[in-house]
Short mmCIF file of C-alpha atoms in Angstrom, two decimals:
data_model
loop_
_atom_site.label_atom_id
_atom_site.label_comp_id
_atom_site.label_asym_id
_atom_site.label_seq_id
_atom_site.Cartn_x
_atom_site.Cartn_y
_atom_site.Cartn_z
CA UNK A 1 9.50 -25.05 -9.92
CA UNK A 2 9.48 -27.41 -7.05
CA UNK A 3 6.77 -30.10 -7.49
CA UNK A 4 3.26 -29.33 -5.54
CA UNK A 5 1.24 -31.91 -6.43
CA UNK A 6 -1.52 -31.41 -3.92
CA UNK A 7 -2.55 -27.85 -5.46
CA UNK A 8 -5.23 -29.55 -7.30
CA UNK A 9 -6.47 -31.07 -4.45
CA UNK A 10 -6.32 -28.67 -2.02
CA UNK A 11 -9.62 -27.25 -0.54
CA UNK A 12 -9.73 -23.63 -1.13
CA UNK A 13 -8.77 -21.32 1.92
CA UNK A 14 -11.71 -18.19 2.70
CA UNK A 15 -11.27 -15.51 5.34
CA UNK A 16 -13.84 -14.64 7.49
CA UNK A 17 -15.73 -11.58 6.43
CA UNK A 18 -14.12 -8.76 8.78
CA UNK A 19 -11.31 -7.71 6.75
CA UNK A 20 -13.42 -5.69 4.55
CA UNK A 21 -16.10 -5.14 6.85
CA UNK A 22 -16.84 -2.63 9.21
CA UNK A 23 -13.00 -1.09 9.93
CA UNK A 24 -12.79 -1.00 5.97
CA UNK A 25 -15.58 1.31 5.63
CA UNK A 26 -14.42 3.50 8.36
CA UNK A 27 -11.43 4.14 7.03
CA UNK A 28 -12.75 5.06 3.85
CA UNK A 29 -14.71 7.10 5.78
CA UNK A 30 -12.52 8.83 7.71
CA UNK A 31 -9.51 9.13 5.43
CA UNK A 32 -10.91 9.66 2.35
CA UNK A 33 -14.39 10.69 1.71
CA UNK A 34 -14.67 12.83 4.97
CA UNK A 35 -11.50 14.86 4.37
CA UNK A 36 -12.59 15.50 0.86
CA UNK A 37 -16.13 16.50 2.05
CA UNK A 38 -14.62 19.07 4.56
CA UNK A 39 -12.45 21.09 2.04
CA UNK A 40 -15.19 21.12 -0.56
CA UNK A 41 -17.78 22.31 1.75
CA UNK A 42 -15.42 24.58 3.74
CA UNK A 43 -14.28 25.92 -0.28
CA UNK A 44 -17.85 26.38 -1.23
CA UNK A 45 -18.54 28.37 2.12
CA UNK A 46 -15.48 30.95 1.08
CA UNK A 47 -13.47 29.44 3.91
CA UNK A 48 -9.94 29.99 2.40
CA UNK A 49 -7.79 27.26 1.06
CA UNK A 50 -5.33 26.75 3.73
CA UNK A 51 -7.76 26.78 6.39
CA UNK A 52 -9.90 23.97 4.18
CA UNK A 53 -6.98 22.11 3.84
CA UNK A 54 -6.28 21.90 7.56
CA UNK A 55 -9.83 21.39 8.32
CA UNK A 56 -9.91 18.46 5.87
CA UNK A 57 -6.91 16.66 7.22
CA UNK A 58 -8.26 16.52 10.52
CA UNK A 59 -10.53 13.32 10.45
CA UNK A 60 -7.95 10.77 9.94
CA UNK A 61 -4.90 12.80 11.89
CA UNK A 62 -8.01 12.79 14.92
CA UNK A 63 -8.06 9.17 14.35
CA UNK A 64 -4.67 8.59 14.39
CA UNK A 65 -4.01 9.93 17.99
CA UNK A 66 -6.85 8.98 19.67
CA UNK A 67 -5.73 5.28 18.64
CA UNK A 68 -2.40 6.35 19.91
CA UNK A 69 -3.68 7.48 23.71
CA UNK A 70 -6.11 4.45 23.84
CA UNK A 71 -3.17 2.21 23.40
CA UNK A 72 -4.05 0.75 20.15
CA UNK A 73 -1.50 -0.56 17.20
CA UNK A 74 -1.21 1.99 15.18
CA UNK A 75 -0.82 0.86 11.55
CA UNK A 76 2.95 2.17 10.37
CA UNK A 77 1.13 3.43 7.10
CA UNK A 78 -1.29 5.47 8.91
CA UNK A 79 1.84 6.86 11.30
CA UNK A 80 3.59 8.32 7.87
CA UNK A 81 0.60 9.93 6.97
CA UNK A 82 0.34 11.80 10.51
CA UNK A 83 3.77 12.86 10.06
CA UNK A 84 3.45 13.80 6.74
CA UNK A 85 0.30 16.00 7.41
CA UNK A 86 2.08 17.52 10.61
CA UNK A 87 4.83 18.44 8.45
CA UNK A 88 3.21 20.11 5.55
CA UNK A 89 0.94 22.02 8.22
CA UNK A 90 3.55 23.28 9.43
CA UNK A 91 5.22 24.36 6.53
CA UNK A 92 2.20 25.60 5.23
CA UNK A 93 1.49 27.80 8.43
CA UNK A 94 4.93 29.24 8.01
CA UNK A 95 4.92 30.06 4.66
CA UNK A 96 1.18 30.80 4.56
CA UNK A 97 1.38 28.81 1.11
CA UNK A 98 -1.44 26.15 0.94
CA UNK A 99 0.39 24.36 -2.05
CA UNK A 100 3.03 23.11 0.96
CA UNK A 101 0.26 21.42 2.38
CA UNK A 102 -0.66 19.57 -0.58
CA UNK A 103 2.79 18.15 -1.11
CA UNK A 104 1.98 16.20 1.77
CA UNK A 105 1.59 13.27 0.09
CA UNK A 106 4.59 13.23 -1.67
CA UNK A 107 6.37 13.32 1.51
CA UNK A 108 5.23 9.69 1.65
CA UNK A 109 5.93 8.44 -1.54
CA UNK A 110 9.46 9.44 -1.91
CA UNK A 111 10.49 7.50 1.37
CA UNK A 112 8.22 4.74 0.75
CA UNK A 113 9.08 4.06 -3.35
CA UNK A 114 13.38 4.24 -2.11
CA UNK A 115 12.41 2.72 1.31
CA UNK A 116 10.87 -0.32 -1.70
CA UNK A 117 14.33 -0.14 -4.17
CA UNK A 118 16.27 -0.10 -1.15
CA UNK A 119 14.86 -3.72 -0.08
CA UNK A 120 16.24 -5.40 -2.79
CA UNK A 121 19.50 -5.72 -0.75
CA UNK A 122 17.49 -7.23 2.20
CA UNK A 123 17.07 -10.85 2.06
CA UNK A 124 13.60 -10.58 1.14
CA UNK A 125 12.16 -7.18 0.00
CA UNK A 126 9.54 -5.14 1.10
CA UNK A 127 6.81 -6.24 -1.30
CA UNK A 128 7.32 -10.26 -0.14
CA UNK A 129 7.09 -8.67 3.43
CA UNK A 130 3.67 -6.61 2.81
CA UNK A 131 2.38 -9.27 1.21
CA UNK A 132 2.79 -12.21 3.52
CA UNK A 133 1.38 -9.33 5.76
CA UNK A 134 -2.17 -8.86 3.76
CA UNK A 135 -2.54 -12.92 3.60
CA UNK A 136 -1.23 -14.71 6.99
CA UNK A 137 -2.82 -17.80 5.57
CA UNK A 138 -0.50 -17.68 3.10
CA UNK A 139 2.89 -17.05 4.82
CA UNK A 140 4.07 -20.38 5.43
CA UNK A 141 3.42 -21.23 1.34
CA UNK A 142 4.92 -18.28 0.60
CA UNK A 143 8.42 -19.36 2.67
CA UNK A 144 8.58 -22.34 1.26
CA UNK A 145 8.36 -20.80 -2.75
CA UNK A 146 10.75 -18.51 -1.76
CA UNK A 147 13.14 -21.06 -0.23
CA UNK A 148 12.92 -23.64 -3.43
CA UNK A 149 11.35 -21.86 -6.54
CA UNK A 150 14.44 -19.35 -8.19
CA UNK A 151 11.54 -17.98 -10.30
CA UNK A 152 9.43 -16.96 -7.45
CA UNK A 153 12.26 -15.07 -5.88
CA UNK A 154 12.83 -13.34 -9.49
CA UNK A 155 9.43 -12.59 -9.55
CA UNK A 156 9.25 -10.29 -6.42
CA UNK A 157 11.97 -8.66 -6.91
CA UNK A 158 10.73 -7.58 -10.31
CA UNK A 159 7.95 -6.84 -8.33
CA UNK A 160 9.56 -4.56 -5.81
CA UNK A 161 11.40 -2.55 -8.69
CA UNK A 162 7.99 -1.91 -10.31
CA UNK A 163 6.80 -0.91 -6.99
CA UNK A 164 9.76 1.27 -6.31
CA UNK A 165 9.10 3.21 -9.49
CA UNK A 166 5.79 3.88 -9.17
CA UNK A 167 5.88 5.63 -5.50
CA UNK A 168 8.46 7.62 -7.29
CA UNK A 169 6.47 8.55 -10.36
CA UNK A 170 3.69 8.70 -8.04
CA UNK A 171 5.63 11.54 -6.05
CA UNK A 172 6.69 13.38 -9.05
CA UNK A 173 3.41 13.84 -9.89
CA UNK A 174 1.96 15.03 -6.65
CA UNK A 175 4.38 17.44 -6.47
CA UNK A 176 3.51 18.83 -9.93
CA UNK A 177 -0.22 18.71 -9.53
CA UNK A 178 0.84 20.75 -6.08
CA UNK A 179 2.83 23.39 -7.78
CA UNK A 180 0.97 23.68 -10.93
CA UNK A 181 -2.68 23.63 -10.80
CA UNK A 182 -5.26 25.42 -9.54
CA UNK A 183 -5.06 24.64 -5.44
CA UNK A 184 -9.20 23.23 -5.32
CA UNK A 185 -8.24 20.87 -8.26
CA UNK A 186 -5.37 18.99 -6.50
CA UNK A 187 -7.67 17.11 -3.31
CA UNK A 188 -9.65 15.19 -5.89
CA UNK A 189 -6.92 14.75 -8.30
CA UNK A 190 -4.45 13.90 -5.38
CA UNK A 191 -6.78 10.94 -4.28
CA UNK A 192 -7.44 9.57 -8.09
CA UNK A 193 -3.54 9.20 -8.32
CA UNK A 194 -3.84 6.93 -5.05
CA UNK A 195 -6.55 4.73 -6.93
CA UNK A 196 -4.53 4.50 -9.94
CA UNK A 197 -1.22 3.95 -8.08
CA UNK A 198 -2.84 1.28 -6.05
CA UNK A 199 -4.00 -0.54 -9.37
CA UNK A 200 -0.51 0.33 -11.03
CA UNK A 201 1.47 -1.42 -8.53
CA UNK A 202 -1.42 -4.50 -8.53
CA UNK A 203 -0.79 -5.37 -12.27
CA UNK A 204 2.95 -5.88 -12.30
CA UNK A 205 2.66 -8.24 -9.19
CA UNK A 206 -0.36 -10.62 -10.66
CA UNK A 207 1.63 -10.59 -14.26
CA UNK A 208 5.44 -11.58 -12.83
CA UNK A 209 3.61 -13.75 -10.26
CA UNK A 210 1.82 -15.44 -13.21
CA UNK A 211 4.96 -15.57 -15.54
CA UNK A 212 6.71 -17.67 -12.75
CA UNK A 213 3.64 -19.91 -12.58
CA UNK A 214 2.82 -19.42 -8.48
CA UNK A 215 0.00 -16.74 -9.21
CA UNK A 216 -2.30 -19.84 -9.27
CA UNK A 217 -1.22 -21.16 -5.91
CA UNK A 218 -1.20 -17.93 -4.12
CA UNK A 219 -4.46 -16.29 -5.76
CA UNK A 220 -6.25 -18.72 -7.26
CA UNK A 221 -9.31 -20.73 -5.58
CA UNK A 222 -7.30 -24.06 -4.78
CA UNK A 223 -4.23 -23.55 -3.50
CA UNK A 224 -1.36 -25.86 -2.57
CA UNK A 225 -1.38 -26.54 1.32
CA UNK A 226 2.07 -25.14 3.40
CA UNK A 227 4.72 -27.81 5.07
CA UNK A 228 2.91 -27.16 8.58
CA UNK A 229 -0.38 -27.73 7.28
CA UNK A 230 0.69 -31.03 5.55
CA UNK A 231 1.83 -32.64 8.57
CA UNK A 232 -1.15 -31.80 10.85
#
């Protein structure tokens, strides 16, 4: 591993306070406890399951286009999830089956988990990509393990396998749960599979990152300062 010798050193990086703030909460909010809210209420009112479902969806597909006609960046993630819901409504509304609508999901974690595999041809895979994404400050570090450290480059792209695989496990499920259990069952169930795939794909990262000994300089509280920061 190339030698960092001012990772001890290093004053620790913070963020200011606004990534988990105030848009954090909203789209909790919005795309997870209100949509919930809406099809249990609407259930418990003997509003039927399709029309729940639809009902349910709408906060965060609401969201989405009125950040679309103000202008605003529309996060790619929360694009899929438009689409998704569009489709499944649809499909739903044709079919008058509810459980087509609850599928939705999967619809993202099929293209996502191959969309993940497939990046392992790219130069650098999906996961690296996302990642540098969530921490800007740490980008430039990031480069410059990738460019010199073999171990860090094995590491991610033992990460982006174990990513790949869970969105597809992840989608097998969903589509299960969808076709097999009772339709009321599947919104609750539906978003504790999105808590424990989040935490499923966490643990592979931290332990390959750690194996290759640059968890401590990406994560930890001192980190080793980038090229760019070196020189100023």
């Amino acid at each position: 591993m190339p030698d960092l010798p001012a990772a001890r050193d290093a004053p620790a990086v913070t963020t200011s306070g606004n990534r988990g703030g105030p848009s954090g909460l909203q789209t909790l909010l919005v795309d997870v406890a209100a949509p919930l809210a809406l099809f249990y209420g609407l259930h418990a009112a003997g509003v039927d399951d399709l029309t729940a479902l639809m009902v349910g969806g709408a906060p965060p597909a609401i969201k989405t286009v009125v950040s679309i006609a103000r202008g605003c960046r529309v996060e790619p993630v929360a694009l899929a999830v438009f689409v998704a819901m569009t489709v499944g409504t649809v499909a739903s509304l044709i079919t008058g089956d509810p459980r087509e609508l609850l599928m939705r999901n999967a619809l993202l974690s099929l293209p996502f988990g191959v969309w993940t595999l497939a990046s392992l041809w790219l130069r650098r895979p999906l996961t690296f990509r996302v990642t540098q994404t969530l921490f800007p400050h740490r980008a430039d570090l990031m480069d410059e393990l990738w460019e010199g450290d073999p171990r860090f480059r094995r590491a991610w792209r033992l990460v982006t396998v174990s990513w790949g695989g869970v969105l597809l496990l992840d989608c097998v499920l969903r589509v299960l749960m969808a076709a097999t259990l009772p339709v009321p069952a599947v919104p609750a169930l539906d978003t504790a599979l999105s808590v424990v795939t989040l935490v499923a794909m966490q643990v592979p990262t931290h332990v390959f990152l750690y194996r290759s000994g640059s968890w401590h300089l990406l994560f930890g509280r001192r980190r080793a300062p980038s090229m760019k920061e070196s020189v100023a």
